[in-house]
PDB file of C-alpha atoms in Angstrom:
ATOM      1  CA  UNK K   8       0.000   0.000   0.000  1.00  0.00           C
ATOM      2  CA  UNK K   9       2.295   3.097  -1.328  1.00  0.00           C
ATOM      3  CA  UNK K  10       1.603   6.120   1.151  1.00  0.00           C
ATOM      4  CA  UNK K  11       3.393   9.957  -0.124  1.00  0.00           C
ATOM      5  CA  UNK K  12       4.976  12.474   1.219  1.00  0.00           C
ATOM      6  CA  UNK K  13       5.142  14.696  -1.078  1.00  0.00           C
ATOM      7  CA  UNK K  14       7.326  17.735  -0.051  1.00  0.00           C
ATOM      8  CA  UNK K  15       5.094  19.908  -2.038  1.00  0.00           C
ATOM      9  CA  UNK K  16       1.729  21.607  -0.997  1.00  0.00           C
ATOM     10  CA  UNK K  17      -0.679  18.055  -1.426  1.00  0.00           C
ATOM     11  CA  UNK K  18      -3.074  19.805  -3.115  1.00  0.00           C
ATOM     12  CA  UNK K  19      -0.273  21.093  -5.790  1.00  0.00           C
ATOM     13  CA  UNK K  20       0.766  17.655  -6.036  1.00  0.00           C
ATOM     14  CA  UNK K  21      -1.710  15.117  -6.379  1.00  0.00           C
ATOM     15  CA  UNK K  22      -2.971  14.581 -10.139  1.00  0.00           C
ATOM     16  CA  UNK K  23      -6.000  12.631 -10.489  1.00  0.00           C
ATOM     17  CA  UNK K  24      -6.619  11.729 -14.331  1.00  0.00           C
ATOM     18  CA  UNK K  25      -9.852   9.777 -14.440  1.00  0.00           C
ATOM     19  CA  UNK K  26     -10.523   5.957 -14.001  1.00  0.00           C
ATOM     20  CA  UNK K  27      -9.444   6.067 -10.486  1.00  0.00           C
ATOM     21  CA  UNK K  28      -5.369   6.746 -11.409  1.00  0.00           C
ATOM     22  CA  UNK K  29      -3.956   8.799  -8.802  1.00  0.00           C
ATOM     23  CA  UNK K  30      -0.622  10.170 -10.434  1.00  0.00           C
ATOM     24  CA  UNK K  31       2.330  11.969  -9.178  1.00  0.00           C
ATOM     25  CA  UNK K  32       4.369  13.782 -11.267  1.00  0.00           C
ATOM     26  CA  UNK K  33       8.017  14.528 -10.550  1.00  0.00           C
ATOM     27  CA  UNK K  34       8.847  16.956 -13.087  1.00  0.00           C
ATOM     28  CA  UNK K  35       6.144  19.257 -12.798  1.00  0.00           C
ATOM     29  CA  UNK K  36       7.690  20.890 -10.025  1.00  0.00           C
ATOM     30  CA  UNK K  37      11.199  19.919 -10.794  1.00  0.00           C
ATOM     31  CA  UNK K  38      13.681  22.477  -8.733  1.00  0.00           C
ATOM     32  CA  UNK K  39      17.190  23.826 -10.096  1.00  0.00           C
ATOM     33  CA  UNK K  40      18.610  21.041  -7.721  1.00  0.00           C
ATOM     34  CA  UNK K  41      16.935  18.006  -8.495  1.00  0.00           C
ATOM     35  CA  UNK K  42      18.386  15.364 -10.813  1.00  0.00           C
ATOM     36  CA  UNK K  43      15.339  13.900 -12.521  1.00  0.00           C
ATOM     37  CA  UNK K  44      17.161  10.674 -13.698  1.00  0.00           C
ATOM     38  CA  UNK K  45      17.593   9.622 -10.568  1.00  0.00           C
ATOM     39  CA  UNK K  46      15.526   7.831  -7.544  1.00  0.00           C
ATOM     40  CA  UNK K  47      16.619   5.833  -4.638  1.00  0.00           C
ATOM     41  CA  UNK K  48      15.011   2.444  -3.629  1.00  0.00           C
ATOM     42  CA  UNK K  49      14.883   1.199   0.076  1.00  0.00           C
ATOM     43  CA  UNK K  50      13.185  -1.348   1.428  1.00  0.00           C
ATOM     44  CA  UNK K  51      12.520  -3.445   4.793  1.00  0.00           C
ATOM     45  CA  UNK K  52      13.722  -0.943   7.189  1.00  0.00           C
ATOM     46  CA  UNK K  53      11.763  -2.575  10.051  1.00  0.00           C
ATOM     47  CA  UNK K  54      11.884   0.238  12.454  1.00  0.00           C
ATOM     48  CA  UNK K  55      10.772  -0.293  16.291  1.00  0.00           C
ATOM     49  CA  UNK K  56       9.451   1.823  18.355  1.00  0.00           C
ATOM     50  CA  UNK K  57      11.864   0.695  21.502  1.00  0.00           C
ATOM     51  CA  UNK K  58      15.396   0.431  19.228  1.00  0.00           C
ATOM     52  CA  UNK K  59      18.145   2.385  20.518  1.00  0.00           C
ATOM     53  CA  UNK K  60      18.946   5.478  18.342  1.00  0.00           C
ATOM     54  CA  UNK K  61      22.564   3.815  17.888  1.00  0.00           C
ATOM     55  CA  UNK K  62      21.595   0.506  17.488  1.00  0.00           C
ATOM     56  CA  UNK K  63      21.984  -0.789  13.799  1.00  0.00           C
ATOM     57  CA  UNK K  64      18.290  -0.712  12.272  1.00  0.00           C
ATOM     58  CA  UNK K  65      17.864   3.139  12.861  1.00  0.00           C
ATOM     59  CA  UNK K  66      21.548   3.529  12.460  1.00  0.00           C
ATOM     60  CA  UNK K  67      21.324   2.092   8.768  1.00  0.00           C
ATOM     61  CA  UNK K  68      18.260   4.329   7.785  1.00  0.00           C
ATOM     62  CA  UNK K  69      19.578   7.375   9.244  1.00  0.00           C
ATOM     63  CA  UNK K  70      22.787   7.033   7.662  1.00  0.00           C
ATOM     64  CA  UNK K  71      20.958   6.527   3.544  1.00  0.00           C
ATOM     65  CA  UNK K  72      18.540  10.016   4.679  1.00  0.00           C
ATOM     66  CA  UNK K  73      21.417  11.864   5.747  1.00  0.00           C
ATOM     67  CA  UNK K  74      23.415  11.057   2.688  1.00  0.00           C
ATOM     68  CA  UNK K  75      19.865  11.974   0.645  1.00  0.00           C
ATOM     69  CA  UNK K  76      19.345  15.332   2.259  1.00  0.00           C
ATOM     70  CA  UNK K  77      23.068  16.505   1.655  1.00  0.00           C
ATOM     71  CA  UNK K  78      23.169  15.976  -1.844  1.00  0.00           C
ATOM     72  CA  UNK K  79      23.820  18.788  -4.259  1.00  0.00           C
ATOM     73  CA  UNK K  80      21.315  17.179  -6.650  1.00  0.00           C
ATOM     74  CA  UNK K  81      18.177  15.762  -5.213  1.00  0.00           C
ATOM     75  CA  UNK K  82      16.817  12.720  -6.620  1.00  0.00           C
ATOM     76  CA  UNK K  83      13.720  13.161  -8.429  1.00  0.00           C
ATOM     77  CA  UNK K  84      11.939  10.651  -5.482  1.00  0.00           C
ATOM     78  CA  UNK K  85      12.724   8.349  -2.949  1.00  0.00           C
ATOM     79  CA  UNK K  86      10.635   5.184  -3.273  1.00  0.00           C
ATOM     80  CA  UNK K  87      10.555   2.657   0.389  1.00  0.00           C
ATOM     81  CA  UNK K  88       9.178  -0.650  -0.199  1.00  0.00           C
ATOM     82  CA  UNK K  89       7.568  -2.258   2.272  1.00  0.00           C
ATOM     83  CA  UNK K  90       8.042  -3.190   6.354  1.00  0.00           C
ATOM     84  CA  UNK K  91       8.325  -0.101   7.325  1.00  0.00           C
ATOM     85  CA  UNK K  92       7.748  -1.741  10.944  1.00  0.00           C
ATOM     86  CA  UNK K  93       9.791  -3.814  13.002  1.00  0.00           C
ATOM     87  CA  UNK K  94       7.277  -7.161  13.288  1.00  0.00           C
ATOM     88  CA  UNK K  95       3.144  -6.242  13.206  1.00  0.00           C
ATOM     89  CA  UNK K  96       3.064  -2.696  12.475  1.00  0.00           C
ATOM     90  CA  UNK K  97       2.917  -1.154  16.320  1.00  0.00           C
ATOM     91  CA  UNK K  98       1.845   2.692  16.170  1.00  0.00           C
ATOM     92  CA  UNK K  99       5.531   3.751  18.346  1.00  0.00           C
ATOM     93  CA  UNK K 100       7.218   1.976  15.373  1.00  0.00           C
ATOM     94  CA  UNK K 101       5.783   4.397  12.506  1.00  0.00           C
ATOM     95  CA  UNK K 102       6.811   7.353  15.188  1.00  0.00           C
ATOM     96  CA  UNK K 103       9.893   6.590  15.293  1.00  0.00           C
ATOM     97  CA  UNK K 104       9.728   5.745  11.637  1.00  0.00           C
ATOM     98  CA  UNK K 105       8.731   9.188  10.907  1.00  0.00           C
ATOM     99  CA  UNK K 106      10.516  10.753  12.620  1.00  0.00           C
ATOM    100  CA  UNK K 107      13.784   8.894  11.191  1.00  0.00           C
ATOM    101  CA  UNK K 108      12.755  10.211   7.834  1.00  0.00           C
ATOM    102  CA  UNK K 109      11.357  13.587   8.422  1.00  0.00           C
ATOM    103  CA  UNK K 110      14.531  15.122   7.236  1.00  0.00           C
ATOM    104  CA  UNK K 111      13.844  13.847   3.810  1.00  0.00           C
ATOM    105  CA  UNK K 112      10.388  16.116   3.830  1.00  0.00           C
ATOM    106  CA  UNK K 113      12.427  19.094   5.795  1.00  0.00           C
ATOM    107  CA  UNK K 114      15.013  18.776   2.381  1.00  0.00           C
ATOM    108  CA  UNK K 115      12.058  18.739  -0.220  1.00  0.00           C
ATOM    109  CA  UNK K 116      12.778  15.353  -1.145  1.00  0.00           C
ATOM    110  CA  UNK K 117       9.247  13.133  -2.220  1.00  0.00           C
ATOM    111  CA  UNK K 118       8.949  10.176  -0.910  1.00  0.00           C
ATOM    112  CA  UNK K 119       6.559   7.467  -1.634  1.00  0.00           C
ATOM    113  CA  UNK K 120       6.530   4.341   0.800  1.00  0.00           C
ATOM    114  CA  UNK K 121       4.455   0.790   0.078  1.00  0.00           C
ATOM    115  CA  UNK K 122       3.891  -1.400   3.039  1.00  0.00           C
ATOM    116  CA  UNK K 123       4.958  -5.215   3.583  1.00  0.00           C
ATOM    117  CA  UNK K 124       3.759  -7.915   5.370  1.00  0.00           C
ATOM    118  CA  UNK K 125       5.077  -6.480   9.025  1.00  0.00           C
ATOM    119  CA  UNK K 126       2.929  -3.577   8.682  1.00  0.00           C
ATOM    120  CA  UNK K 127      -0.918  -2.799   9.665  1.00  0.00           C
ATOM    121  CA  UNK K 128      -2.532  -0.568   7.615  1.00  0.00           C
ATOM    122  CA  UNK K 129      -5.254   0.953   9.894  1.00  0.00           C
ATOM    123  CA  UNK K 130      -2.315   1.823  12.579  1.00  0.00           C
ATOM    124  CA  UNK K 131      -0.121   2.976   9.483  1.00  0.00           C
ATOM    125  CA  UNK K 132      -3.021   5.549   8.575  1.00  0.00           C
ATOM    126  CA  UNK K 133      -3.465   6.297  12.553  1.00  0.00           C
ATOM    127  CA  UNK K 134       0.275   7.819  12.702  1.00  0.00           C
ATOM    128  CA  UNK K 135       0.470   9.504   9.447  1.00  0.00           C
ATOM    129  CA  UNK K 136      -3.275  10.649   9.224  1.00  0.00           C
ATOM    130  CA  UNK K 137      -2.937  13.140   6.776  1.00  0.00           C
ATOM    131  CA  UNK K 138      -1.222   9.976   4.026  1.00  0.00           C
ATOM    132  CA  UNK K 139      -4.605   8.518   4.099  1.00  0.00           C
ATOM    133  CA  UNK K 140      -6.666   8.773   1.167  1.00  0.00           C
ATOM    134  CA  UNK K 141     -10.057  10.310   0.605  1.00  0.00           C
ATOM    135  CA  UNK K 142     -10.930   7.979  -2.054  1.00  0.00           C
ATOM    136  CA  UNK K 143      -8.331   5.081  -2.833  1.00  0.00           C
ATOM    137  CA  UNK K 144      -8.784   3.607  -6.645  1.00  0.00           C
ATOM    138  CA  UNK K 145      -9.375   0.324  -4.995  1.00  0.00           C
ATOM    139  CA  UNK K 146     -10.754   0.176  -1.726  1.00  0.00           C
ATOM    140  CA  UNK K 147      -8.677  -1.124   1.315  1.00  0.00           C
ATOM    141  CA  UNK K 148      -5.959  -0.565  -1.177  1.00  0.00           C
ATOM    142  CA  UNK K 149      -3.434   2.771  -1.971  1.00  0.00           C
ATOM    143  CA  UNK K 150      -2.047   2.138  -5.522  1.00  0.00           C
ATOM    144  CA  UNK K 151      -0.903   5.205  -7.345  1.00  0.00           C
ATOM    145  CA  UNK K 152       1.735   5.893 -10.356  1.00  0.00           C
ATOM    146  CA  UNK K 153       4.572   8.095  -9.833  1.00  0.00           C
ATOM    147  CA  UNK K 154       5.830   9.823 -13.154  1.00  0.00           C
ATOM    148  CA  UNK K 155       9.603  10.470 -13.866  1.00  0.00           C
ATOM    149  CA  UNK K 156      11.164  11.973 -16.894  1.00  0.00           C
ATOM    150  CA  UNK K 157      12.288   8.363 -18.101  1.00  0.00           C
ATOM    151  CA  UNK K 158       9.425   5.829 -16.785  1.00  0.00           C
ATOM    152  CA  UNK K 159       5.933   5.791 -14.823  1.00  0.00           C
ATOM    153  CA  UNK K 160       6.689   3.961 -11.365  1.00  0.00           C
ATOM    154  CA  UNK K 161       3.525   1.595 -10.325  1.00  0.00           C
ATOM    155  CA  UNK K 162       3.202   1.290  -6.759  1.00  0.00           C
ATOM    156  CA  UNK K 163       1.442  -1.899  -5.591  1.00  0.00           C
ATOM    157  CA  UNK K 164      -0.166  -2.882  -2.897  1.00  0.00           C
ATOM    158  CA  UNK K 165       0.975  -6.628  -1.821  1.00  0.00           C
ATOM    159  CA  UNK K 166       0.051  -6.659   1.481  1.00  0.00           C
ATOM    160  CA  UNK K 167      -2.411  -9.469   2.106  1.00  0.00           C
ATOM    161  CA  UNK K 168      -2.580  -9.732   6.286  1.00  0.00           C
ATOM    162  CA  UNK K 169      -0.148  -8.390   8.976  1.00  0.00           C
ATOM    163  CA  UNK K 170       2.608 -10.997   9.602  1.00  0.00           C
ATOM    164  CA  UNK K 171       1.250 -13.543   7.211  1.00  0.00           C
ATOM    165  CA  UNK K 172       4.158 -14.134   4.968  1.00  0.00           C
ATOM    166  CA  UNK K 173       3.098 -14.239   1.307  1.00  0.00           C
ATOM    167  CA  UNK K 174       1.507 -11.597  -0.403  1.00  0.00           C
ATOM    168  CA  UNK K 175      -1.420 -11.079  -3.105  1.00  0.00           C
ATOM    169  CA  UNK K 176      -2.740  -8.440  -5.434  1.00  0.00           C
ATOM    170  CA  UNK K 177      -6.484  -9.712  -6.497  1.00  0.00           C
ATOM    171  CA  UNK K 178      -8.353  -9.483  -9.036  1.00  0.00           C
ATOM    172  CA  UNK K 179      -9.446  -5.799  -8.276  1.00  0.00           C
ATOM    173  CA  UNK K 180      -6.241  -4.444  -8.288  1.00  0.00           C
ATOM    174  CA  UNK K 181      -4.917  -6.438 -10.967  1.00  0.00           C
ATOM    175  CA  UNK K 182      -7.805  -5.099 -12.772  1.00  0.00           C
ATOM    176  CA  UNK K 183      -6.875  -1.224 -12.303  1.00  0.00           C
ATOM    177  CA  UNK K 184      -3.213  -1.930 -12.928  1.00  0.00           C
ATOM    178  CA  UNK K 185      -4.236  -3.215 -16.583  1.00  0.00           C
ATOM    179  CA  UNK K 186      -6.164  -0.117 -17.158  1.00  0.00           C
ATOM    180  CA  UNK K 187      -3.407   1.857 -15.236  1.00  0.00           C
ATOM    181  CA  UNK K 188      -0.986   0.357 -17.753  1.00  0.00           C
ATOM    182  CA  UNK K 189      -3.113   1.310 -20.892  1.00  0.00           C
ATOM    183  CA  UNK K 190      -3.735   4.504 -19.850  1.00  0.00           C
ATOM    184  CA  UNK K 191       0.045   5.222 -19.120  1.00  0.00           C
ATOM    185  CA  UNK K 192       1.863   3.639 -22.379  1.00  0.00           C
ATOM    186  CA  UNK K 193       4.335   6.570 -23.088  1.00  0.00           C
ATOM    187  CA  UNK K 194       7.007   5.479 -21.210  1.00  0.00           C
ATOM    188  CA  UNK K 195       8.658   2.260 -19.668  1.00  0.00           C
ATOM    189  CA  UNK K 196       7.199   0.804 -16.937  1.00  0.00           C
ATOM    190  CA  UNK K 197       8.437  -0.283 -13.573  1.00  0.00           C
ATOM    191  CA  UNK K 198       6.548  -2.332 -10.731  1.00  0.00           C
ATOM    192  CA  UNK K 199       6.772  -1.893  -7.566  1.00  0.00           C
ATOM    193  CA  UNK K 200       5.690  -4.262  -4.788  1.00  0.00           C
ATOM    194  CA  UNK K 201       7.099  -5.625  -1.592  1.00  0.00           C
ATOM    195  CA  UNK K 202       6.599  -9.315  -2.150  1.00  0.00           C
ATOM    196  CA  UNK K 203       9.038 -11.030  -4.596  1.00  0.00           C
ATOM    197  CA  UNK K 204       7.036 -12.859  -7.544  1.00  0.00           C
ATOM    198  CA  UNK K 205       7.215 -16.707  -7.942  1.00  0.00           C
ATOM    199  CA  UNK K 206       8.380 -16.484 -11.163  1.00  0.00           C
ATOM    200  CA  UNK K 207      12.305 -16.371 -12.168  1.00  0.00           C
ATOM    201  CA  UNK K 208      14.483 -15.813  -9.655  1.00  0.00           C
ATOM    202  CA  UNK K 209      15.759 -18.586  -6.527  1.00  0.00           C
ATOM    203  CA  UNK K 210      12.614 -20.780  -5.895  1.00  0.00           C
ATOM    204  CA  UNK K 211      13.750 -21.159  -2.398  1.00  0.00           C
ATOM    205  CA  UNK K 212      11.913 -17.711  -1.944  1.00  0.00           C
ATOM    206  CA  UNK K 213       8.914 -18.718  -4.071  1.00  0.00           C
ATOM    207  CA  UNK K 214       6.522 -19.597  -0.723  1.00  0.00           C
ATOM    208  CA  UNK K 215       6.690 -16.234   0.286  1.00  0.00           C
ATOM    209  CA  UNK K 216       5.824 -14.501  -2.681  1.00  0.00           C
ATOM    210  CA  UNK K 217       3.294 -13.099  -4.546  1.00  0.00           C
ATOM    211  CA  UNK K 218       0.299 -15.871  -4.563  1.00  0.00           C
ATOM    212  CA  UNK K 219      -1.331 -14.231  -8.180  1.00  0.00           C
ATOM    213  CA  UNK K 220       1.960 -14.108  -9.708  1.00  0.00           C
ATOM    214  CA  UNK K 221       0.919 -15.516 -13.034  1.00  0.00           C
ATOM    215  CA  UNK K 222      -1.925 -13.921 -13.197  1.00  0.00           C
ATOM    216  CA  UNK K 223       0.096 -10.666 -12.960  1.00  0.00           C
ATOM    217  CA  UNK K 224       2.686 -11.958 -15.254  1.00  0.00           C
ATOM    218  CA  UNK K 225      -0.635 -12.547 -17.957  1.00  0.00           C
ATOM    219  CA  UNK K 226      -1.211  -8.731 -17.659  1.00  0.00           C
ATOM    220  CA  UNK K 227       2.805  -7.579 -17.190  1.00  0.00           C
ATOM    221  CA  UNK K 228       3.976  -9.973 -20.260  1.00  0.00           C
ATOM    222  CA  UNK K 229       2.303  -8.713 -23.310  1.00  0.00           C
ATOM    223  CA  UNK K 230       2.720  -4.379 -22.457  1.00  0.00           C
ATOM    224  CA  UNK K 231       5.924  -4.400 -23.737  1.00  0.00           C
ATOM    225  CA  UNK K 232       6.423  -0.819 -22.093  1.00  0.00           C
ATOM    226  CA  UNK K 233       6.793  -2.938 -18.883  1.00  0.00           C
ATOM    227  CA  UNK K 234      10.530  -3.483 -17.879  1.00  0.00           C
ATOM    228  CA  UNK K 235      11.057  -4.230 -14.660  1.00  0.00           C
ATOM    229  CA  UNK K 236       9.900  -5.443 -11.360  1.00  0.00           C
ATOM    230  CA  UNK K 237      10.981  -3.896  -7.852  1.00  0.00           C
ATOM    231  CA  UNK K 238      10.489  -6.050  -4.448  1.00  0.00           C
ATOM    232  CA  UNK K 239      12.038  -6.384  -1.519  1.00  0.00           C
ATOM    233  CA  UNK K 240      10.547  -9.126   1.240  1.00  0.00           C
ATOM    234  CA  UNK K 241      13.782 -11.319   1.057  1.00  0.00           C
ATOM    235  CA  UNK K 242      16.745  -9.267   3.015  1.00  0.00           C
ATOM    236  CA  UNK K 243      18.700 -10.008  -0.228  1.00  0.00           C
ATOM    237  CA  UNK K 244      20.373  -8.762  -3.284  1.00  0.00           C
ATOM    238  CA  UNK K 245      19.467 -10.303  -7.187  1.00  0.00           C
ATOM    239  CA  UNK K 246      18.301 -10.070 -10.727  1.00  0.00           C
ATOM    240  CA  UNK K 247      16.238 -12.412 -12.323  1.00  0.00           C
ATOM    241  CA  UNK K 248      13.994 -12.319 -15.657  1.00  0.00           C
ATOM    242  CA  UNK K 249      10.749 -13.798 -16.442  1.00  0.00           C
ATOM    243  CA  UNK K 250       9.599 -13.122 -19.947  1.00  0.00           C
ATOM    244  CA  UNK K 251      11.712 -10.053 -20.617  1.00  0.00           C
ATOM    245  CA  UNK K 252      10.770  -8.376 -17.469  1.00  0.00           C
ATOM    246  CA  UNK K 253      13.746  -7.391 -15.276  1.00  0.00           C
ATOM    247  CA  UNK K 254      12.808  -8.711 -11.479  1.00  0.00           C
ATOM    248  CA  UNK K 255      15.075  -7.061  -9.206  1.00  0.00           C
ATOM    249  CA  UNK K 256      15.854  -7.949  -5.129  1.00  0.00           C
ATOM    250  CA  UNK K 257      16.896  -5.287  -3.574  1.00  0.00           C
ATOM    251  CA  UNK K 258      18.740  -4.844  -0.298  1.00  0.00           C
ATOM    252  CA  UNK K 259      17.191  -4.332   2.838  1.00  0.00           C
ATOM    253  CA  UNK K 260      17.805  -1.455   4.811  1.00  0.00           C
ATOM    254  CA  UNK K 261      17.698  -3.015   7.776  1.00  0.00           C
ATOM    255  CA  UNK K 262      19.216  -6.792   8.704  1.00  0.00           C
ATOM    256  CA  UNK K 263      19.625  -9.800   6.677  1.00  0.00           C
ATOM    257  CA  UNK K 264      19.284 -12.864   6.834  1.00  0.00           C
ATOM    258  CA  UNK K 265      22.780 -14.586   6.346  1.00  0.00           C
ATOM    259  CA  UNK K 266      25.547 -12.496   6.611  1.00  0.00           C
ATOM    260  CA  UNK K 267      27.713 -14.542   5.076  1.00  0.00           C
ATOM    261  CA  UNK K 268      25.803 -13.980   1.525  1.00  0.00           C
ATOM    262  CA  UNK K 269      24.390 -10.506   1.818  1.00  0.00           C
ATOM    263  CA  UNK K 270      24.837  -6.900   3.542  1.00  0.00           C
ATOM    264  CA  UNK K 271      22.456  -4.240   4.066  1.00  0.00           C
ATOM    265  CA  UNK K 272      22.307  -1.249   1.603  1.00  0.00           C
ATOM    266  CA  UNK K 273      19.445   0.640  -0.708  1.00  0.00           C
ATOM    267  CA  UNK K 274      19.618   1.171  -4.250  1.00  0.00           C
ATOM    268  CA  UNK K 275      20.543   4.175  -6.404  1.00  0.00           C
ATOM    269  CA  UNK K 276      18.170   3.900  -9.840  1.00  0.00           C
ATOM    270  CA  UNK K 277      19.734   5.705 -13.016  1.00  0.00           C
ATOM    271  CA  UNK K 278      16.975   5.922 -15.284  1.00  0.00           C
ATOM    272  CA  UNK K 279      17.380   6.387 -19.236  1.00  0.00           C
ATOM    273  CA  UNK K 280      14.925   6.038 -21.995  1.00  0.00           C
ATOM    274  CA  UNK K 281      16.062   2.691 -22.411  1.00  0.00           C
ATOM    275  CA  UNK K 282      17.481   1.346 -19.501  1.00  0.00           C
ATOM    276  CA  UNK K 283      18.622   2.023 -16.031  1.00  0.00           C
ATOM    277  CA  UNK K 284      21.358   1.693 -13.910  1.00  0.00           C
ATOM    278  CA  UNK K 285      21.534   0.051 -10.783  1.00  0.00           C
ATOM    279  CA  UNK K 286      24.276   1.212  -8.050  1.00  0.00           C
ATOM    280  CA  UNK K 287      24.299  -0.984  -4.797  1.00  0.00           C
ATOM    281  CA  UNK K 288      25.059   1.247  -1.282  1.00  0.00           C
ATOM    282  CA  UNK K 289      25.981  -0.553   1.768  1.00  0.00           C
ATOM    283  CA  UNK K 290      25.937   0.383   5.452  1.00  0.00           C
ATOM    284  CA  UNK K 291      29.285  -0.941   5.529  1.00  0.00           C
ATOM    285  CA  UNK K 292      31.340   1.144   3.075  1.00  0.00           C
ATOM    286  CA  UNK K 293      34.122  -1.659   2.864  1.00  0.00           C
ATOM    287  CA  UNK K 294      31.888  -4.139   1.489  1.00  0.00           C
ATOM    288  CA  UNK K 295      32.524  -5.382  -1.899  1.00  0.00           C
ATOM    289  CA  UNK K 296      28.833  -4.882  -2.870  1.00  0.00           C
ATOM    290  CA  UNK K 297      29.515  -0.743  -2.287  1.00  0.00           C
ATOM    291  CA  UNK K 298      29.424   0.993  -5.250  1.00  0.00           C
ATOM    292  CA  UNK K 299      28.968  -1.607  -7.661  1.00  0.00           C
ATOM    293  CA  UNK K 300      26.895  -1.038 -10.569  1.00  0.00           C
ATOM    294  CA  UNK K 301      24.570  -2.952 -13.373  1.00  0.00           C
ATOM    295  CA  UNK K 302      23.100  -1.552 -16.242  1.00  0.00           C
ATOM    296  CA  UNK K 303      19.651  -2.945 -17.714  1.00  0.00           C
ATOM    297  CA  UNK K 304      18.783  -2.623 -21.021  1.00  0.00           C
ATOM    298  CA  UNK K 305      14.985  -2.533 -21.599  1.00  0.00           C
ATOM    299  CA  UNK K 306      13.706  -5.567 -23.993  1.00  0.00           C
TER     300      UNK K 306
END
């Protein structure tokens, strides 16, 4: 369920064109110091209410916003996917949660956040009050498209119940994302959900995935102007493809699972008219993840 803080007036930047599509725009009130090419991805910062403002979790998000508000060149959005809280989405964690990434509205920076399986809507909307809204395109659900200069981001909502692992769409969603598609065919398109897809990818992961993911591959396949496929969910790093659609793990912001394997980080997305780069940022600036890079070329 994507929730936005814009750091313009609301009213200035909420777009609604018809059919239920709520639409942000980046561009149309693009400042002198924002790079509109480029937008950072975080996910699973699993913030708790009782944490210790040194202890890692915080630590690690604190340390990605303070590099994001002392840029020279803003990004043209910051885009958090998903378990935003530390286990079942307590009201103290989305304090401290906001309050961790208040800077980022302070700096003018937009930022759009979807919520995961260790989140709970209702309490989500009880913090941030004023990120509810009025009249969602599919009820219980907040699904919107954020527009960049290079591609239309469509934020999903995956989140079926509060700590029940897998995720699902449904048909009603699934339904407005095929007329969100059609509707928005000018650019490439990239999805963006918590839950990883069972499709491509390590199977090992596949239980705790995305229940309707062929059905959403039926409706992603044939739009050729869809390219890729953002999730978190797995505390991982990885690329995998599934009929010419990109599906990319990114790092969690928080802990992983195995060490040995994988680090914590976010993602720095440099977006062209026909591909994008990826550049991995770790907590731990000696890892040999930091600073690497991949380039995706759009089928």
């Amino acid at each position: 369920m994507p929730v936005h803080l814009p750091a313009q007036n609301r009213r200035q930047f909420l777009f609604t064109l018809g059919a239920g599509f709520i639409t942000y725009s980046t561009g149309a009130f693009a400042s002198e110091n924002q790079s509109d090419d480029l937008v950072y991805l975080l996910n699973d910062t699993h913030i708790g209410e009782k944490h210790p403002t040194n202890s890692p979790i915080p630590s690690h998000l604190r340390q990605v916003v303070s590099e994001l508000v002392n840029l020279e060149q803003k990004p043209a959005c910051v885009l958090i996917n998903g378990d935003l809280a530390l286990k079942d989405g307590q009201a103290g964690d989305y304090r401290h949660f906001a309050k961790l990434i208040r800077p980022l509205r302070e700096a003018k920076i937009d930022t759009h956040l979807t919520l995961g399986n260790h989140d709970e809507r209702d309490v989500f909307y009880s913090v941030m009050q004023e990120e509810q809204p009025e009249t969602p395109p599919v009820k219980s659900k907040h699904i919107s498209v954020i527009q960049t200069k290079h591609a239309n981001f469509f934020l999903l909502d995956s989140l079926h119940k509060t700590m029940v692992t897998q995720g699902t769409l449904g048909k009603e969603q699934r339904t407005w994302l095929t007329n969100a598609l059609d509707a928005h065919a000018d650019k490439p398109a990239i999805i963006v959900t918590h839950h990883n897809p069972r499709l491509g990818g390590d199977p090992n992961h596949f239980p705790g995935g995305l229940t309707d993911s062929i059905e959403l591959w039926e409706i992603l396949a044939p739009r050729k102007q869809v390219k890729a496929y953002i999730h978190g969910h797995i505390h991982d790093r990885g690329n995998a493809e599934h009929k010419g659609i990109h599906i990319l793990n990114m790092p969690a912001t928080s802990y992983v699972a195995n060490p040995k394997f994988s680090t914590t980080g976010w993602t720095v997305a440099k977006l062209g008219p026909d591909s994008m780069t990826l550049t991995t940022r770790t907590t731990n600036a000696d890892h040999a993840w930091n600073q690497q890079t991949k380039t995706l070329t759009w089928r």
